[in-house]
Coordinates of C-alpha atoms in Angstrom, one line a residue:
M39 CA 95.1 53.2 71.4
R40 CA 95.3 56.1 74.2
K41 CA 92.0 57.7 74.5
S42 CA 92.0 61.1 75.7
V43 CA 90.0 61.5 79.1
L44 CA 88.6 64.5 79.6
P45 CA 88.8 66.5 82.9
K46 CA 86.3 66.2 85.8
Q47 CA 83.4 68.4 86.7
S48 CA 81.5 68.8 89.8
I49 CA 77.9 69.8 89.2
Y50 CA 78.8 73.2 91.1
Q51 CA 80.9 73.5 88.0
L52 CA 79.1 72.9 85.4
I53 CA 76.3 75.1 87.1
G54 CA 78.4 77.7 87.5
S55 CA 79.9 77.5 84.1
F56 CA 76.2 77.7 82.5
V57 CA 75.5 80.9 85.2
L58 CA 77.8 82.2 83.2
R59 CA 76.9 81.4 80.2
H60 CA 73.9 82.8 81.2
W61 CA 73.9 85.6 82.8
R62 CA 71.9 88.4 82.1
A63 CA 68.8 85.9 83.0
Y64 CA 70.3 85.3 85.8
V65 CA 70.9 88.5 86.7
L66 CA 67.4 89.9 85.5
S67 CA 65.7 87.0 88.2
A68 CA 68.1 88.4 90.7
L69 CA 67.4 92.2 90.3
M70 CA 63.7 90.5 91.1
L71 CA 64.3 88.7 93.7
V72 CA 65.9 91.3 95.5
G73 CA 62.7 93.5 94.9
V74 CA 60.7 91.0 96.6
A75 CA 62.5 90.4 99.4
A76 CA 62.9 94.4 100.2
L77 CA 59.1 94.9 99.6
T78 CA 58.0 91.5 101.5
V79 CA 61.0 92.7 104.9
W80 CA 59.2 95.9 104.8
V81 CA 55.6 95.1 104.9
P82 CA 56.2 94.0 108.6
R83 CA 57.8 97.5 108.8
E84 CA 54.4 98.9 108.1
V85 CA 52.5 96.7 109.4
G86 CA 54.3 98.0 112.7
R87 CA 54.0 101.4 112.0
I88 CA 50.2 100.8 111.6
V89 CA 49.6 98.9 114.8
D90 CA 51.2 101.9 116.9
G91 CA 49.3 105.2 115.1
L92 CA 45.9 103.2 115.8
V93 CA 47.3 101.9 119.6
G94 CA 47.9 105.5 119.0
G95 CA 44.9 107.1 118.0
Q96 CA 47.1 108.6 115.3
L97 CA 46.8 106.8 112.0
R98 CA 42.2 107.1 110.9
G99 CA 40.1 107.8 107.6
A100 CA 41.9 109.1 104.4
G101 CA 45.8 108.5 106.5
L102 CA 44.3 104.3 107.6
W103 CA 43.0 104.4 103.9
R104 CA 46.6 105.3 102.0
E105 CA 48.6 102.6 104.4
L106 CA 45.9 99.9 103.4
V107 CA 46.6 100.6 100.0
T108 CA 50.1 101.2 99.9
L109 CA 50.0 97.5 101.6
V110 CA 48.5 95.9 98.6
T111 CA 50.6 98.1 96.1
M112 CA 52.9 96.5 97.7
G113 CA 51.4 92.5 97.7
V114 CA 50.9 93.1 94.2
A115 CA 53.9 93.9 93.1
I116 CA 55.6 90.7 94.7
Y117 CA 53.6 88.3 93.2
L118 CA 54.1 90.2 89.6
L119 CA 58.8 89.6 90.0
R120 CA 58.2 86.9 91.0
V121 CA 56.1 85.7 88.0
G122 CA 58.8 87.0 86.4
W123 CA 61.6 86.0 87.7
R124 CA 59.8 82.2 87.5
L125 CA 59.7 83.3 83.5
Q126 CA 63.1 84.3 82.7
L127 CA 64.8 81.8 85.2
F128 CA 63.1 78.3 84.5
A129 CA 63.8 79.0 80.8
A130 CA 67.7 79.8 80.9
A131 CA 66.9 75.8 83.5
Y132 CA 65.7 74.2 80.6
R133 CA 68.1 75.6 78.1
L134 CA 70.5 73.5 80.6
G135 CA 68.7 70.5 80.5
V136 CA 68.5 71.0 76.9
E137 CA 71.9 71.3 76.7
L138 CA 73.0 68.1 78.6
R139 CA 70.6 66.5 76.5
T140 CA 72.5 67.2 73.9
R141 CA 75.6 66.5 74.5
L142 CA 74.7 63.1 76.1
Y143 CA 73.4 62.0 72.4
A144 CA 76.4 63.8 70.6
R145 CA 78.3 61.4 72.8
L146 CA 76.6 58.3 71.9
A147 CA 76.0 58.9 68.6
T148 CA 80.0 58.9 68.3
Q149 CA 80.3 55.5 70.7
G150 CA 81.3 52.2 68.9
P151 CA 80.4 48.8 70.0
P152 CA 82.7 48.2 72.8
F153 CA 80.7 51.1 75.1
F154 CA 77.3 49.8 74.3
Q155 CA 77.9 45.9 74.9
R156 CA 78.6 47.7 78.4
S157 CA 75.8 50.1 78.9
R158 CA 72.4 49.0 79.1
T159 CA 69.7 50.3 76.5
G160 CA 67.3 51.4 79.5
D161 CA 70.2 52.5 82.4
L162 CA 70.9 55.4 79.5
M163 CA 67.7 56.5 78.8
A164 CA 66.9 56.7 83.0
R165 CA 70.5 58.9 82.6
A166 CA 68.7 61.0 79.4
T167 CA 65.2 62.0 81.6
N168 CA 65.1 61.7 84.9
D169 CA 69.1 62.6 85.5
V170 CA 68.6 65.8 83.4
D171 CA 65.6 66.4 84.4
A172 CA 67.3 66.5 88.5
V173 CA 70.3 68.0 87.2
E174 CA 68.2 71.3 85.8
M175 CA 66.3 71.7 88.8
A176 CA 69.7 71.8 90.9
A177 CA 70.5 74.9 88.0
G178 CA 67.0 76.6 88.4
E179 CA 65.3 76.6 91.4
A180 CA 68.2 75.3 93.7
F181 CA 69.9 78.6 92.5
L182 CA 67.7 81.1 93.1
A183 CA 65.8 79.8 95.5
G184 CA 68.8 79.6 97.4
F185 CA 69.2 83.6 96.3
D186 CA 66.4 84.3 97.4
G187 CA 65.7 82.3 100.9
T188 CA 69.6 83.2 101.5
L189 CA 69.2 87.3 100.7
T190 CA 65.4 87.1 102.5
L191 CA 67.2 85.8 105.5
V192 CA 70.4 88.7 105.9
L193 CA 67.7 91.2 105.4
V194 CA 64.8 89.8 107.8
V195 CA 67.5 89.4 110.4
A196 CA 69.2 93.2 109.3
M197 CA 65.8 94.9 110.1
M198 CA 65.3 92.6 113.3
T199 CA 68.7 93.1 114.6
L200 CA 68.6 97.0 113.4
G201 CA 65.6 97.7 113.2
V202 CA 63.3 96.7 116.1
D203 CA 66.1 95.4 118.3
W204 CA 69.4 93.5 118.7
R205 CA 68.6 91.8 122.2
L206 CA 65.8 90.6 120.7
A207 CA 67.2 89.3 117.9
L208 CA 70.0 87.4 119.1
V209 CA 67.6 85.3 121.8
A210 CA 65.6 84.2 118.8
L211 CA 68.8 83.1 117.2
L212 CA 70.0 80.9 119.9
P213 CA 67.8 78.1 118.3
F214 CA 69.1 78.4 115.3
P215 CA 72.9 76.0 115.0
V216 CA 71.6 73.7 116.1
M217 CA 68.8 73.7 112.8
A218 CA 72.2 74.1 110.9
W219 CA 73.7 71.1 112.8
S220 CA 70.8 68.9 111.3
F221 CA 70.6 70.1 108.0
W222 CA 74.3 69.1 107.3
V223 CA 73.2 65.8 109.1
I224 CA 70.2 65.4 106.9
S225 CA 71.6 66.3 103.5
R226 CA 74.5 63.6 103.4
R227 CA 71.1 60.8 103.6
V228 CA 69.3 62.8 101.1
H229 CA 72.4 61.8 98.5
D230 CA 72.7 58.4 99.1
A231 CA 69.4 58.5 99.1
W232 CA 68.5 60.1 95.7
R233 CA 71.4 57.5 94.7
Q234 CA 70.1 54.6 95.3
S235 CA 66.1 55.9 93.8
L236 CA 68.7 57.2 90.6
D237 CA 69.6 54.0 90.3
R238 CA 67.1 51.7 91.3
F239 CA 64.9 53.7 88.9
S240 CA 67.1 52.8 85.4
A241 CA 67.4 49.4 87.1
L242 CA 63.7 49.1 86.2
N243 CA 63.5 51.7 83.6
D244 CA 65.6 48.8 81.9
H245 CA 63.8 46.1 83.1
V246 CA 60.9 47.4 80.5
Q247 CA 62.7 48.5 77.8
E248 CA 64.1 44.6 77.6
T249 CA 60.8 43.0 78.5
V250 CA 59.0 45.0 75.9
A251 CA 61.8 44.3 73.2
G252 CA 61.4 40.7 73.7
V253 CA 57.5 40.4 74.6
R254 CA 57.0 37.9 71.1
T255 CA 59.8 36.0 73.0
L256 CA 58.2 36.1 76.1
R257 CA 55.0 34.9 75.2
A258 CA 56.7 32.5 73.0
L259 CA 57.9 30.9 75.8
G260 CA 55.2 31.3 79.0
L261 CA 57.7 33.7 80.4
E262 CA 54.5 36.6 81.0
P263 CA 54.2 35.2 84.4
R264 CA 58.2 35.6 85.2
A265 CA 58.7 38.3 84.2
G266 CA 55.7 39.9 85.7
K267 CA 56.9 38.6 88.7
E268 CA 60.4 40.3 87.8
F269 CA 58.4 43.6 87.0
G270 CA 56.9 44.0 90.1
T271 CA 60.3 43.0 92.8
R272 CA 61.5 45.5 90.6
T273 CA 59.5 47.6 90.9
E274 CA 58.6 47.9 94.9
A275 CA 62.6 48.3 95.5
A276 CA 62.3 51.7 93.0
A277 CA 59.7 53.0 94.8
A278 CA 61.1 52.2 98.3
A279 CA 63.9 53.5 97.6
G280 CA 62.2 56.6 96.7
L281 CA 59.6 56.8 99.4
A282 CA 62.9 56.5 101.1
A283 CA 64.6 59.1 100.4
L284 CA 61.9 61.7 100.7
K285 CA 61.8 60.4 104.5
W286 CA 64.8 61.8 104.3
E287 CA 63.5 65.2 102.3
A288 CA 60.6 65.2 104.5
A289 CA 63.0 65.7 107.7
Y290 CA 63.5 69.7 107.4
E291 CA 60.4 70.5 108.0
P292 CA 60.2 69.1 111.1
A293 CA 63.9 70.5 111.8
V294 CA 62.7 74.2 110.5
G295 CA 59.5 73.4 113.3
L296 CA 61.0 73.6 115.8
T297 CA 63.8 75.4 115.5
L298 CA 61.1 78.2 114.6
S299 CA 58.6 77.0 117.3
A300 CA 62.1 77.7 119.9
A301 CA 62.2 80.6 118.5
T302 CA 59.1 81.9 118.6
V303 CA 58.8 81.3 122.1
L304 CA 61.9 82.9 122.8
T305 CA 60.6 85.6 121.8
L306 CA 57.8 86.1 122.9
G307 CA 59.5 85.8 126.7
M308 CA 61.7 87.7 126.3
G309 CA 59.8 90.7 123.4
G310 CA 56.6 90.5 126.7
Y311 CA 59.3 91.3 128.9
F312 CA 60.5 94.4 127.4
V313 CA 57.1 95.8 126.5
W314 CA 56.3 95.4 130.2
Q315 CA 60.0 97.2 130.5
G316 CA 58.4 99.6 128.0
Q317 CA 61.8 99.6 126.1
L318 CA 59.7 97.8 123.4
S319 CA 56.1 99.0 122.3
V320 CA 53.6 96.5 120.3
G321 CA 54.1 97.5 117.0
Q322 CA 57.7 96.8 117.4
L323 CA 57.2 93.2 118.6
T324 CA 54.5 92.6 116.1
A325 CA 56.9 93.7 113.6
F326 CA 59.3 90.6 115.1
T327 CA 56.9 88.9 115.2
M328 CA 56.1 89.0 111.6
Y329 CA 59.5 89.4 110.9
L330 CA 60.1 85.7 112.6
G331 CA 58.2 84.5 110.9
Q332 CA 59.3 85.5 107.5
L333 CA 61.8 83.0 108.5
I334 CA 60.0 80.4 107.7
W335 CA 60.8 81.1 103.8
P336 CA 64.4 81.1 104.1
M337 CA 64.5 78.7 106.8
F338 CA 62.4 75.8 104.8
A339 CA 64.2 77.5 100.6
M340 CA 67.2 76.5 102.4
G341 CA 65.9 72.4 103.3
W342 CA 65.1 72.8 99.4
V343 CA 67.7 73.6 98.0
L344 CA 70.3 71.1 99.7
S345 CA 67.2 69.0 99.0
L346 CA 67.7 70.0 95.3
L347 CA 71.1 70.2 95.2
E348 CA 72.2 66.7 96.7
R349 CA 69.5 64.9 94.5
G350 CA 71.5 67.6 91.5
R351 CA 74.6 65.9 92.9
A352 CA 73.7 61.7 93.3
A353 CA 72.2 62.7 88.8
W354 CA 75.5 64.3 88.4
A355 CA 77.5 61.2 89.5
R356 CA 75.6 59.0 87.0
L357 CA 75.5 61.8 84.2
E358 CA 79.0 63.3 84.3
P359 CA 80.6 59.4 82.9
V360 CA 78.8 59.2 80.4
L361 CA 78.8 62.4 79.2
N362 CA 83.1 62.9 79.3
E363 CA 83.1 58.8 78.1
P364 CA 85.8 59.0 75.2
P365 CA 84.8 57.5 72.3
S366 CA 85.4 54.2 71.5
I367 CA 87.6 55.1 67.9
E368 CA 88.6 59.3 68.0
D369 CA 88.1 60.3 65.5
R370 CA 91.8 61.8 64.5
G371 CA 91.7 61.5 61.0
T372 CA 91.4 64.4 57.8
I373 CA 91.0 63.8 54.5
E374 CA 87.4 64.3 53.9
S375 CA 86.9 61.5 51.5
V376 CA 87.9 59.1 50.7
P377 CA 89.5 58.4 46.4
A378 CA 89.3 55.1 44.4
G379 CA 92.0 52.4 45.3
P380 CA 92.9 49.9 46.4
L381 CA 92.1 47.6 49.4
A382 CA 94.6 45.8 52.3
F383 CA 94.1 43.6 55.3
E384 CA 98.6 44.1 56.3
S385 CA 98.5 42.0 58.6
V386 CA 96.6 42.4 61.1
S387 CA 95.4 40.4 64.6
F388 CA 92.6 41.9 66.4
S389 CA 91.3 40.3 70.4
Y390 CA 88.5 41.6 72.0
P391 CA 88.6 42.7 75.4
G392 CA 88.4 40.5 78.1
R393 CA 89.6 37.7 75.8
S394 CA 93.0 35.9 75.3
A395 CA 92.0 34.5 71.7
P396 CA 92.3 36.7 68.6
A397 CA 89.7 37.3 67.0
L398 CA 91.7 37.7 63.8
D399 CA 95.1 36.5 63.3
L400 CA 97.5 38.2 61.1
V401 CA 95.3 38.5 58.2
S402 CA 96.3 39.8 55.2
I403 CA 94.2 40.4 51.8
E404 CA 94.4 42.5 48.2
L405 CA 91.2 43.9 46.7
A406 CA 91.9 46.0 43.7
P407 CA 88.9 48.1 43.0
G408 CA 85.4 47.0 41.5
Q409 CA 87.1 43.5 42.7
S410 CA 84.7 40.7 44.7
L411 CA 85.9 39.2 48.4
G412 CA 84.5 36.3 49.9
V413 CA 85.2 35.4 53.4
V414 CA 83.5 32.3 54.4
G415 CA 84.5 29.9 57.4
P416 CA 82.4 28.2 60.8
T417 CA 80.9 30.3 63.6
G418 CA 83.2 32.3 65.1
A419 CA 85.8 32.3 62.7
G420 CA 86.0 36.3 62.5
K421 CA 84.4 37.2 59.7
S422 CA 81.7 40.1 61.5
T423 CA 85.2 41.1 63.0
L424 CA 87.1 41.3 59.5
L425 CA 84.2 43.7 58.9
N426 CA 83.4 46.1 61.9
L427 CA 87.2 46.8 61.4
L428 CA 87.0 47.7 58.4
L429 CA 84.2 50.2 59.4
R430 CA 86.1 51.4 61.9
H431 CA 83.2 49.5 65.2
Y432 CA 86.8 48.5 66.3
A433 CA 90.6 49.5 66.4
P434 CA 93.3 46.9 65.3
D435 CA 95.8 45.6 67.9
Q436 CA 98.4 45.2 65.4
G437 CA 98.7 45.2 61.4
C438 CA 97.1 48.6 59.2
I439 CA 94.4 48.4 57.0
R440 CA 95.0 50.7 53.6
W441 CA 92.2 51.8 51.4
A442 CA 93.6 53.7 48.0
G443 CA 96.9 53.7 49.8
R444 CA 96.0 55.3 53.1
P445 CA 95.9 53.9 56.2
I446 CA 92.1 54.3 57.2
E447 CA 92.7 56.1 60.2
Q448 CA 93.4 59.3 58.0
Y449 CA 90.6 59.9 56.5
R450 CA 87.9 61.2 58.7
L451 CA 85.2 58.4 60.1
S452 CA 82.2 60.6 58.5
A453 CA 84.2 59.6 55.3
L454 CA 84.6 56.7 55.3
R455 CA 81.9 55.8 56.7
A456 CA 79.9 57.2 53.5
A457 CA 81.8 55.4 51.2
I458 CA 80.1 51.9 52.7
A459 CA 77.4 50.9 52.1
W460 CA 77.0 48.1 54.8
V461 CA 74.1 45.2 55.8
P462 CA 74.9 43.8 58.6
Q463 CA 73.8 40.6 60.3
E464 CA 70.8 41.9 62.2
P465 CA 69.4 45.0 59.8
F466 CA 67.2 47.4 61.7
L467 CA 64.5 49.5 60.4
F468 CA 62.4 51.8 62.3
S469 CA 59.3 52.2 63.4
A470 CA 58.8 53.9 59.3
S471 CA 57.7 53.7 56.1
I472 CA 59.5 50.6 53.6
T473 CA 60.2 53.9 51.5
Q474 CA 61.6 55.5 54.9
N475 CA 63.6 52.9 56.0
I476 CA 65.0 53.0 52.0
A477 CA 65.7 55.7 51.7
L478 CA 67.4 56.3 55.5
A479 CA 70.7 57.4 53.9
R480 CA 69.9 59.3 50.8
A481 CA 66.0 61.2 51.6
E482 CA 66.3 62.7 48.3
A483 CA 65.5 59.9 46.4
S484 CA 62.7 59.7 44.2
R485 CA 60.2 57.0 44.8
A486 CA 61.4 55.5 41.1
E487 CA 64.5 54.8 42.8
V488 CA 63.2 53.7 45.5
E489 CA 61.5 50.8 43.8
Q490 CA 64.4 50.4 41.9
A491 CA 65.9 49.3 44.6
A492 CA 63.5 47.1 46.4
R493 CA 63.5 44.9 42.8
L494 CA 67.0 44.1 43.2
A495 CA 66.6 42.6 46.2
D496 CA 63.8 41.3 45.1
L497 CA 61.6 42.9 47.2
H498 CA 58.7 45.3 45.2
H499 CA 56.9 41.5 45.0
D500 CA 56.5 41.1 48.2
V501 CA 56.1 44.8 49.0
R502 CA 52.8 45.6 46.3
R503 CA 50.7 43.5 48.6
F504 CA 50.4 45.1 51.5
A505 CA 47.6 47.5 51.7
D506 CA 49.9 50.6 51.7
G507 CA 52.4 49.5 49.6
Y508 CA 55.7 51.2 49.8
E509 CA 53.8 53.4 52.4
T510 CA 53.2 50.2 55.2
V511 CA 54.8 51.7 58.5
V512 CA 57.4 48.6 59.6
G513 CA 56.5 48.9 63.4
E514 CA 59.4 48.5 65.5
R515 CA 61.7 47.0 64.9
G516 CA 60.4 45.7 61.0
V517 CA 58.8 43.4 64.1
T518 CA 55.4 44.3 61.7
L519 CA 57.9 42.3 58.6
S520 CA 59.9 38.6 58.6
G521 CA 63.4 38.1 58.7
G522 CA 64.2 37.6 54.8
Q523 CA 62.0 40.8 54.7
R524 CA 64.3 43.2 56.4
Q525 CA 67.3 41.3 55.4
R526 CA 65.7 42.5 51.0
V527 CA 65.0 45.8 52.9
A528 CA 68.4 46.6 54.3
I529 CA 70.2 45.6 50.9
A530 CA 67.5 47.7 48.9
R531 CA 69.2 50.6 51.6
A532 CA 72.5 49.5 51.0
L533 CA 71.9 49.8 47.3
L534 CA 70.1 52.6 46.9
T535 CA 73.5 54.7 48.3
D536 CA 75.1 53.0 45.5
R537 CA 78.4 53.8 47.7
P538 CA 82.0 52.4 46.1
L539 CA 82.2 49.2 48.6
L540 CA 79.2 47.0 49.4
L541 CA 79.2 45.2 52.9
L542 CA 77.4 42.4 53.8
D543 CA 77.4 40.6 56.4
D544 CA 75.3 37.4 56.1
A545 CA 72.4 39.5 54.7
L546 CA 70.9 36.6 53.4
S547 CA 70.9 34.7 55.7
A548 CA 67.2 34.2 56.6
V549 CA 65.5 34.3 53.0
D550 CA 65.3 31.5 51.0
T551 CA 67.4 29.4 47.9
A552 CA 65.0 30.6 45.4
T553 CA 65.2 34.1 46.6
E554 CA 69.0 34.4 47.7
A555 CA 69.5 33.3 43.7
R556 CA 67.2 36.4 42.0
I557 CA 69.5 38.3 44.6
L558 CA 72.2 37.6 43.7
E559 CA 71.2 37.5 39.4
H560 CA 70.7 41.9 40.3
L561 CA 73.8 41.7 42.9
R562 CA 76.3 40.9 39.9
A563 CA 74.5 43.5 37.5
A564 CA 74.3 46.1 40.7
R565 CA 77.8 46.0 42.0
A566 CA 78.8 46.5 38.7
G567 CA 81.6 48.9 39.5
R568 CA 81.7 48.7 42.9
T569 CA 83.6 46.6 45.5
A570 CA 82.3 44.3 47.3
I571 CA 82.4 42.1 50.5
I572 CA 80.8 39.4 51.5
A573 CA 81.1 37.6 54.3
S574 CA 77.9 34.5 54.2
H575 CA 77.7 31.1 55.5
R576 CA 76.4 29.9 52.7
L577 CA 79.1 29.2 49.8
S578 CA 76.2 29.8 47.1
A579 CA 76.6 33.8 47.8
L580 CA 80.6 33.6 47.1
A581 CA 80.6 31.3 44.5
D582 CA 81.6 34.4 41.6
A583 CA 83.2 36.0 43.9
D584 CA 87.0 37.0 42.5
Q585 CA 88.2 35.5 45.4
I586 CA 87.4 33.8 48.6
V587 CA 89.6 33.5 52.1
V588 CA 88.4 31.0 54.0
L589 CA 88.7 31.9 58.4
K590 CA 89.8 29.3 60.8
A591 CA 89.8 30.9 64.3
G592 CA 91.3 34.3 63.2
R593 CA 92.9 32.9 60.2
I594 CA 93.0 32.2 56.7
V595 CA 93.5 28.8 56.1
E596 CA 92.1 28.1 52.5
R597 CA 92.4 31.6 49.8
G598 CA 91.1 31.1 46.3
T599 CA 88.7 31.7 43.8
H600 CA 86.0 28.6 44.2
D601 CA 86.9 26.6 41.4
E602 CA 90.0 26.7 42.7
L603 CA 89.3 26.0 46.5
L604 CA 86.7 23.1 45.2
A605 CA 89.9 21.6 43.7
Q606 CA 92.0 22.2 47.1
G607 CA 89.6 19.4 48.7
G608 CA 89.8 20.5 51.8
W609 CA 86.8 23.0 54.6
Y610 CA 85.5 24.9 51.4
A611 CA 85.2 22.3 49.5
A612 CA 83.5 20.2 51.7
Q613 CA 81.0 22.2 52.9
W614 CA 80.1 23.2 49.8
R615 CA 79.2 19.1 49.0
Y616 CA 77.3 19.5 51.4
Q617 CA 75.4 22.6 51.2
Q618 CA 74.7 21.2 47.4
L619 CA 73.2 18.0 49.2
E620 CA 71.3 19.7 51.5
E621 CA 69.4 21.6 48.1
S622 CA 68.6 18.8 47.2
L623 CA 67.3 16.5 49.8
N624 CA 64.6 19.9 50.6
A625 CA 64.6 20.3 47.4
A626 CA 63.5 16.3 45.9

């Protein structure tokens, strides 16, 4: 199946489209910044006038107080406007973070097993946190700091040139081209350094996630020291990469300092000469010097903006491929519900990516509504693959799967999966109560319905022994429950949904034979009228199935009912005798 590929988008295009959608907040912030810049560049001119008035003896008493009150008022106005633009700006920028995280979550939710098999959980978490934060800063502080710095630079240079002396301004600006070249060199280093820092933080995050998830295994094998050493190594690598990035960011400040120092020396030398020649007043030189000091912010803003943009570019280079990754299985179906009808696999073949041997090879099965199908075979025969194709976690390479006479691709994914109750080999439980885990797909289910589903899964008596009963919180991934209890919670969850197709993928592997027998007895009644496909290593779970197929290397090698397969004397019959002997020895 050919997957659609979304066009690539640069971070500048991303920020540009976001600004256009939220233009009101950015325009209001920009207007406030214009006010800040105008007042800021007007202050030195006022100070110059006051200095000249004091030197000439023309400003004293009430006039002096009025000028001082004017300066204080301008300072208060600048403060309020700066607070206002930050509130507007960051409120808008945070919305970008929300949008990106929502897009990322939605994209991950549509991906199937192939995507997650080649992706690391810790890396995906790092992209949803650090990387989104970096892009958010680029769209927020970098955007407006760049606007503020540029506007201030233009106004200050204009006041220096037109309001004081263009010759002095020309001399003072001579070192600035060298600073621009330095910024260009530093920004390239900052981008590479932040890309490496984000990658190493991602690797550290992935290691921590895996260690926490597998902490019981590490303890059982006594691997805590090795895990701690590996954590220390990755922590040092992440810290070193982050420090390297910060060092390159810090290089902006010396470049600014040296440039402004050189500009100040040139200004004082040339300005002093103009004052001595009577071509410039002391107040004008004072104002010009203050303007030169005001260039500190635009220069630092330029370095800060470049740093944030390079950090954002590095983060977007990691985020963008995930956001634009096409779904593992494209949802092109249009049918909103699955009607009752037969289920058929028609010459279905499938190979996992990167493997030459087929997982399924020309498999054909027909199952009438309400019938049950047992799927058995040695490990790796293709039992779980058969169920995964039906769930559309993968798409067949050849052949067709039909439900109610239509290819399952014609049903919307949500409709198809809403018609299937699935219990996987390794059921996933959330860190919530037993009630919430059983009622996961039917949050509106009553307590009586939850308990009835638990009884069918032979779980009710176990739950009653817990101190909090059905309100017992099972911990992350159901860590407080045994393997058999987790499987039975998953079975109860599937039975509570009462969907037309029930899939059990070796769902009784962790329970003892007596518990299995009770669950199977309950299931026979519970699945009445429901189509069921049960994949299992235990043949006793399939003895009453309407049809049983035996898979070997992806091909159906035996087919029939339990009695028919025993009569054939093949793999099924031999495996049945072996398991019966094993159970009798265990019973003894």
